[in-house]
XYZ file of C-alpha atoms in Angstrom:
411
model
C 313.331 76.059 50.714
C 314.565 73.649 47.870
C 311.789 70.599 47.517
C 315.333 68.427 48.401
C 316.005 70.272 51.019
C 312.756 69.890 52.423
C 312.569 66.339 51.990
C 315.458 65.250 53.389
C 314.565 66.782 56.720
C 311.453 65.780 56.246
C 311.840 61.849 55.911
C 315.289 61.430 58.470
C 312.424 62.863 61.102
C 310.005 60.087 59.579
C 312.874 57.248 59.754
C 313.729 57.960 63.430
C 310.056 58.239 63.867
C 309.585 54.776 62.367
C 312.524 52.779 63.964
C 311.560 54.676 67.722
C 308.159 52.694 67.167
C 309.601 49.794 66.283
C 311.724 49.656 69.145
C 308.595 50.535 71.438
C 306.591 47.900 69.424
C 309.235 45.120 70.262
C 309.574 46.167 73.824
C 305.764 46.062 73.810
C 304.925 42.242 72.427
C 308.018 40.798 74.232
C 306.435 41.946 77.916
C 302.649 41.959 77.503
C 300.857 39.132 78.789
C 300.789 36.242 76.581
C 296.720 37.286 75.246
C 299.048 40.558 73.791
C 298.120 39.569 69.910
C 302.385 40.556 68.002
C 302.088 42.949 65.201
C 304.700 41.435 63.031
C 306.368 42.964 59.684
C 305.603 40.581 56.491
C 303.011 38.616 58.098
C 301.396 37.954 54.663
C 300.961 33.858 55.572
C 301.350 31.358 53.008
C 299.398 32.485 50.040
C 302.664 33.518 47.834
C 304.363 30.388 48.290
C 300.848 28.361 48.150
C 300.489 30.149 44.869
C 304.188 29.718 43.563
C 304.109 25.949 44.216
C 300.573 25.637 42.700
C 302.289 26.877 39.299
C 305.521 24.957 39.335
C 302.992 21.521 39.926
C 300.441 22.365 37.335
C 303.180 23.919 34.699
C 306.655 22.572 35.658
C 308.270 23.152 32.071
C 306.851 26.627 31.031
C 309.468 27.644 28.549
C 308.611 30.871 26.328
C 306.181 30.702 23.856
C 305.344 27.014 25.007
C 301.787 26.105 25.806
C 302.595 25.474 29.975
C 303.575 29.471 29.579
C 300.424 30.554 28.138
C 298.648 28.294 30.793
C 300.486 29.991 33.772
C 299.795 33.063 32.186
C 296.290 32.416 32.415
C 296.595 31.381 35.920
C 298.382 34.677 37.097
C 295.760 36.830 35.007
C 292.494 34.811 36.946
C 294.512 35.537 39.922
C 294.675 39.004 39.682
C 290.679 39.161 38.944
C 289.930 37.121 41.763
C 292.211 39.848 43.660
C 289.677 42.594 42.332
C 291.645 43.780 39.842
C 290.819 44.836 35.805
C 294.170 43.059 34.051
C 295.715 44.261 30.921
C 296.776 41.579 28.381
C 299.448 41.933 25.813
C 300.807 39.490 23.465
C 303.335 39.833 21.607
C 305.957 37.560 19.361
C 309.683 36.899 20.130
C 312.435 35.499 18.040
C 310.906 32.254 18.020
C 307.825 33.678 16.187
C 305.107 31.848 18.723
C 302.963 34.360 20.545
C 303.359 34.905 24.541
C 301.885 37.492 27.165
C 302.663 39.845 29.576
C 299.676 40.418 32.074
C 299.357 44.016 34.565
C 297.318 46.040 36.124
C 297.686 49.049 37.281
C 296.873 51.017 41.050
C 296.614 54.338 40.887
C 297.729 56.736 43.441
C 296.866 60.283 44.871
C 299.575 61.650 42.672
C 302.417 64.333 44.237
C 303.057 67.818 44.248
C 306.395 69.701 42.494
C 306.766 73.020 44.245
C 309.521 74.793 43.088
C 311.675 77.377 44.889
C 308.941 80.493 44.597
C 306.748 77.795 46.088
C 304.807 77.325 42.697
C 303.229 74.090 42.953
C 302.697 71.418 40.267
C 300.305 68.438 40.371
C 302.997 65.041 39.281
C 302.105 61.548 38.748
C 304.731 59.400 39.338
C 305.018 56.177 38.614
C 306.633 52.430 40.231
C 307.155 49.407 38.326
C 306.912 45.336 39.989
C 307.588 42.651 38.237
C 308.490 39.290 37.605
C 308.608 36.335 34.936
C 306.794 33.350 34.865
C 308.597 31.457 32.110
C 311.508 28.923 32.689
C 314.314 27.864 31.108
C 313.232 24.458 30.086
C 310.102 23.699 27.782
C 308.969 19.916 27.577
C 310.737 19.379 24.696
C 313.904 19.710 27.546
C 312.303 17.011 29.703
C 315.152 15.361 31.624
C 312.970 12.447 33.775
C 315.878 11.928 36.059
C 315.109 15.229 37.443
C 312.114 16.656 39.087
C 312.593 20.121 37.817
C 309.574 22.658 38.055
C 310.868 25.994 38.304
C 309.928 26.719 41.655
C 313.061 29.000 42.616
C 313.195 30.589 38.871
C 310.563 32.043 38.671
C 307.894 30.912 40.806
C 309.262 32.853 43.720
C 309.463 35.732 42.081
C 305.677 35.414 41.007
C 304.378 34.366 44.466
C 306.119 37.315 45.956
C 304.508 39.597 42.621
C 301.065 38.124 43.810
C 301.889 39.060 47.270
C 302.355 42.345 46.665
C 298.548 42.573 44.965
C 296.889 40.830 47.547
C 298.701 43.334 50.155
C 299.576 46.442 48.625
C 295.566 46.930 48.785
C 296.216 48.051 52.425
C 298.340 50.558 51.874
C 297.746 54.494 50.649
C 299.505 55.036 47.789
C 300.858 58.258 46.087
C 302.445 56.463 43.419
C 300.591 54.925 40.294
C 301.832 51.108 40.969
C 301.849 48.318 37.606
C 302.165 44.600 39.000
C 303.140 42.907 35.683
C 304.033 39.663 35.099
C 306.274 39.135 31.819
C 306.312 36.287 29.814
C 309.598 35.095 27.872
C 312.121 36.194 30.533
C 314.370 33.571 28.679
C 314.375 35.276 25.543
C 316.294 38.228 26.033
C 313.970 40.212 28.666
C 311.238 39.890 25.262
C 308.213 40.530 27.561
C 310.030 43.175 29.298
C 310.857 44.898 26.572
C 307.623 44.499 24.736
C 306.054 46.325 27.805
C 308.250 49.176 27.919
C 308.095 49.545 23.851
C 304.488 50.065 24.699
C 304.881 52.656 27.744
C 303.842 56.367 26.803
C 306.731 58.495 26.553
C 304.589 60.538 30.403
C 304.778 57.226 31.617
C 308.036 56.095 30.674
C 309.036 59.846 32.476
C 307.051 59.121 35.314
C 309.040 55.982 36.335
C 310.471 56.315 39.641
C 312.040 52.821 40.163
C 311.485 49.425 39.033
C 312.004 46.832 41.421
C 312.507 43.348 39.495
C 311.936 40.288 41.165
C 314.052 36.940 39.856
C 314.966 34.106 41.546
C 314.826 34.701 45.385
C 314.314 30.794 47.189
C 317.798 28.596 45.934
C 320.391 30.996 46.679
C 321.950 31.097 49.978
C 321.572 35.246 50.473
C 318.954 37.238 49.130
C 320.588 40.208 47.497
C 318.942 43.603 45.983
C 320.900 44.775 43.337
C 320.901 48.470 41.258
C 321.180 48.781 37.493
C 324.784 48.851 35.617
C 323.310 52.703 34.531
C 324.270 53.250 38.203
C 328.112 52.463 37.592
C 328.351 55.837 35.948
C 330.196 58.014 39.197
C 328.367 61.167 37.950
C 324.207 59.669 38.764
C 325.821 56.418 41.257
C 323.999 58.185 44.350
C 320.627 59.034 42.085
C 320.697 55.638 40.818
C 321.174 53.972 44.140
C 318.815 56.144 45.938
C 315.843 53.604 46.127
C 318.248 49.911 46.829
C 319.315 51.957 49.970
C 315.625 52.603 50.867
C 314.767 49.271 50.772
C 317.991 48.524 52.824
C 316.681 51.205 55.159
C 313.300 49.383 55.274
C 314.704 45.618 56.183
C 317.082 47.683 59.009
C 314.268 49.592 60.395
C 311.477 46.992 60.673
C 314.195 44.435 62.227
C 313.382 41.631 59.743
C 316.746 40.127 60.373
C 315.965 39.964 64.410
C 311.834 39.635 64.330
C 311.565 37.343 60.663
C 314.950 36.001 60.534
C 315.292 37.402 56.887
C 318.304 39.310 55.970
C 318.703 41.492 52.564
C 322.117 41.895 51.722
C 324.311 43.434 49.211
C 327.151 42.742 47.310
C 330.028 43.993 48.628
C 332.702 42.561 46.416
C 335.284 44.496 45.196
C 335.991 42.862 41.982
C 337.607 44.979 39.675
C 336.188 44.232 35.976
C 334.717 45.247 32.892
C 331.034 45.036 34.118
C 329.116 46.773 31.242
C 331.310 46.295 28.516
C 332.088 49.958 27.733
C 336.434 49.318 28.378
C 336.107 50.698 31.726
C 336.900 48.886 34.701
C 334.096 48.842 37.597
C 334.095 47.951 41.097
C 331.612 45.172 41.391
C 329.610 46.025 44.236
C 326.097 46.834 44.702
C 325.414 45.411 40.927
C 325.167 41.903 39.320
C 326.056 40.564 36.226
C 322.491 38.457 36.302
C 320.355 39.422 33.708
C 316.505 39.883 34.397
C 313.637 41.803 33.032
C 315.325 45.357 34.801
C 317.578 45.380 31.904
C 315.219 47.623 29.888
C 314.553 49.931 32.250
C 318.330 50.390 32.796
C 319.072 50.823 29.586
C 316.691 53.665 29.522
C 318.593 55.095 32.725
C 315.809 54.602 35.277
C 316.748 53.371 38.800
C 316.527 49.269 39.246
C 316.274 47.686 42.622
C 316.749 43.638 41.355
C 315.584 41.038 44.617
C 317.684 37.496 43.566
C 319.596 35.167 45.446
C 322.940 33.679 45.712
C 326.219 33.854 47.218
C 328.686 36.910 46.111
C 331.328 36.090 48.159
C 333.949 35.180 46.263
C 337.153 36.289 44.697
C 336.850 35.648 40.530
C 333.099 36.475 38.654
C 333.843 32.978 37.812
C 333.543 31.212 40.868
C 330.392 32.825 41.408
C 327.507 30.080 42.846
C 324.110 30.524 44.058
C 324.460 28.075 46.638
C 327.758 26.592 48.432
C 325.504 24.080 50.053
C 327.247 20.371 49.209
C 323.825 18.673 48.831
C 323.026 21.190 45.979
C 326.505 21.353 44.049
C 325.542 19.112 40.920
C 325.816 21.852 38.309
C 328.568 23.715 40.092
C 326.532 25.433 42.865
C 323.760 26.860 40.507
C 320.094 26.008 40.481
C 318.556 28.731 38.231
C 318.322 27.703 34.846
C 319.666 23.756 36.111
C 317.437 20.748 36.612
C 317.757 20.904 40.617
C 315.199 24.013 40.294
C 312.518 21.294 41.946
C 310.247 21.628 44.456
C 310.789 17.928 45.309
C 314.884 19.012 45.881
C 314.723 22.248 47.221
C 312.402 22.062 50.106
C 313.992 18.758 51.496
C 317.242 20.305 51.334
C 316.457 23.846 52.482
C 313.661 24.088 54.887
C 314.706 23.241 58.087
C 313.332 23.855 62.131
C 309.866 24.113 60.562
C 310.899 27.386 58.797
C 309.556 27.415 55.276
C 312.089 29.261 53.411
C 310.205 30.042 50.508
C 307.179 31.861 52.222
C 309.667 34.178 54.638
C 311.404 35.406 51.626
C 308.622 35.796 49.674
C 306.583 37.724 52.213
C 309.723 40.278 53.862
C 310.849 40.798 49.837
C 307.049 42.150 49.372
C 307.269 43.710 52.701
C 310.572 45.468 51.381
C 308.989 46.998 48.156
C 305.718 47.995 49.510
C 307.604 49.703 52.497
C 309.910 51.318 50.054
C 307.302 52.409 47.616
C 305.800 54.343 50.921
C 308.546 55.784 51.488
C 308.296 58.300 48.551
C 309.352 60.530 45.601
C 312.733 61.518 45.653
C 311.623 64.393 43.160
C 308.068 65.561 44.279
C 305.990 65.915 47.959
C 303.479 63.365 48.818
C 300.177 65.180 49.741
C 300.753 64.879 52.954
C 304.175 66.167 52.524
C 302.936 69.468 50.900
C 300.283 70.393 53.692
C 302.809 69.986 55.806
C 305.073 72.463 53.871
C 302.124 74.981 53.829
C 302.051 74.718 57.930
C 306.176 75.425 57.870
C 306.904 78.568 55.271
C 310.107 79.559 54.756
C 311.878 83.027 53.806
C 312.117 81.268 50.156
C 308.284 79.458 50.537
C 305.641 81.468 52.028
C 301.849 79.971 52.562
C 300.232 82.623 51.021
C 302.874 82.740 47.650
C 302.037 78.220 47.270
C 298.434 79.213 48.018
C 297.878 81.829 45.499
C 300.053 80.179 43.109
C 299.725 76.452 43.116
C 296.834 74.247 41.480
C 293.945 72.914 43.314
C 294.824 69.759 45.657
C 291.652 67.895 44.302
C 292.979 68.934 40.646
């Protein structure tokens, strides 16, 4: 039996598995008596968005390379250490010539197993990617005192829901080795981004499973997860796609839309346009034209899952908005990168029936990438995974031929 073979049994038994539970869980909290304590997906509480809203007050205009940037930095990296962790620095220069930093740390996993079809087995790391950027479009210098603005859409979100992931991800046990990194000058063509892959071994850069990219996720009327433009190519689409469907599969099987009220969509325009500038026209669906710090990684043809938000339904690229609500259409329906990304704007006009918007899409993003980081390598076993596969031989896999001929489990 082909490791692919194997798996996909393996993990449509695990996925009916997971959604019969979560049927018997709902059943369970809605009829207990009212001392039954709920067991409910994402509840993370309000230390992402207490976190995001701490940066965009002390460091509203933290363009790259500006001093507010290197502050937050240091904010996120004492975060992290009061989280437990040891953090990596890196600095590094842009086109500007000023210094900034990226700032990760890394979780290591059990590791996996590759057992080929004589059953040979093969100790694998592989490897998952989460990140975000902490810079904003505006420095000081940009100061417009008409407006509020203080980034807390793009990119505070997206580093609250970062630092919810590494207060959480604790909890879970992983088989993947997992970097949290927070990049600094987003704004200047993905520099932090691409200063961390530069610096990647070329095992590591192999090892990548998936990076999952977290932008702007609180403005925008729909939170969307987006793959790579490397998955436009018809002959790797499915490959390149594999993990956005997971996390799909994760928001549908842990009802966030019903229990949480948070929806992940997709795009599902069908556009027809020049996407990635090759002279080929693409379908625009399931990709965006919004450019974050993925855009190394899918140069370098590794599966992207990108978390933003907006509105994709629409018939030109150039009517696209983030928002079509009419107290929020002074720049044409965008917020990212516009002087209405404020605190001050955004949570008067957004959070209504005491629902606060920007911790439930902070906490059921995290919730989506953790669960979908469980869920897997789509080219090695888990541990768990492999003893199984030793109680279930096959004609092709026998017990006694991955025994003799595999390498120790505590190797």
């Amino acid at each position: 039996m082909k490791v692919t073979d194997y798996k996909s049994t393996y993990k449509a038994k695990l996925t009916s598995l997971i959604l019969m539970l979560s049927l018997l869980l709902s059943v369970f909290c809605s009829c207990g008596d009212d001392e039954t304590e709920k067991v409910l997906p994402a509840d993370f509480g309000t230390y992402g968005a207490d976190f995001a809203r701490l940066i965009a007050d002390k460091h509203s205009y933290r363009g790259a390379y500006s001093t507010d940037e290197a502050a937050t930095g240091i904010m996120i990296k004492d975060e992290f250490e009061a989280l437990g962790y040891t953090v990596t620095s890196q600095v590094f220069s842009g086109s500007s010539g000023q210094p900034s930093y990226n700032y990760y740390v890394k979780i290591e996993g059990k590791g996996f197993k590759d057992v080929d079809s004589k059953g040979v087995a093969t100790d694998v790391r592989r490897s998952v990617i989460v990140g975000a950027h902490y810079d904003t479009a505006f420095s000081s210098g940009d100061k417009d005192d008409s407006y509020s603005f203080d980034g807390i859409s793009d990119n505070a979100s997206g580093i609250g829901c970062l630092m919810t992931v590494a207060k959480n991800i604790k909890d879970y046990d992983l088989d993947f080795d997992v970097y949290l990194v927070a990049f600094g000058a987003e704004s200047d063509n993905q520099a932090g981004s691409r200063f961390f892959y530069s610096q990647l071994t070329s095992d590591i850069r192999n090892s990548i499973e998936v990076m999952f990219c977290i932008d702007s996720i609180y403005a925008g009327d729909k939170v969307y997860a987006s793959s790579g433009f490397n998955s436009l190519d018809l002959s790797q689409k499915y490959s390149m796609r594999r993990k956005l469907y997971q996390a799909y599969d994760v928001a549908y099987d842990y009802m966030l839309g019903s229990i949480n009220g948070f929806y992940l969509y997709y795009n599902e325009c069908g556009i027809i346009t020049d996407l990635n500038g090759d002279g080929v026209d693409d379908v625009y669906r399931e990709v965006t034209t919004v450019k974050s710090d993925y855009v190394v990684f899918d140069e370098a043809n590794i599966p992207v899952v990108f978390f933003d938000s907006g509105d994709y339904f629409f018939q030109d690229m150039d009517d696209f908005k983030e928002t079509k609500n009419l107290h929020l259409q002074e720049f044409d329906g965008k917020i990212s990168k516009t002087y209405l990304d404020s605190s001050e704007i955004l949570d008067d006009v957004l959070n209504k029936n005491d629902v606060d918007r920007l911790e439930l899409r902070i906490n059921n993003v995290a919730f989506v990438i953790m669960e979908t980081i469980m869920k897997g390598s789509d080219h090695a076993l888990t541990l768990t995974e492999y003893q199984e596969l030793l109680k279930t031989p096959t004609e092709e896999v026998t017990s006694t031929e991955v025994s003799t001929s595999s390498t120790s489990l505590a190797g």
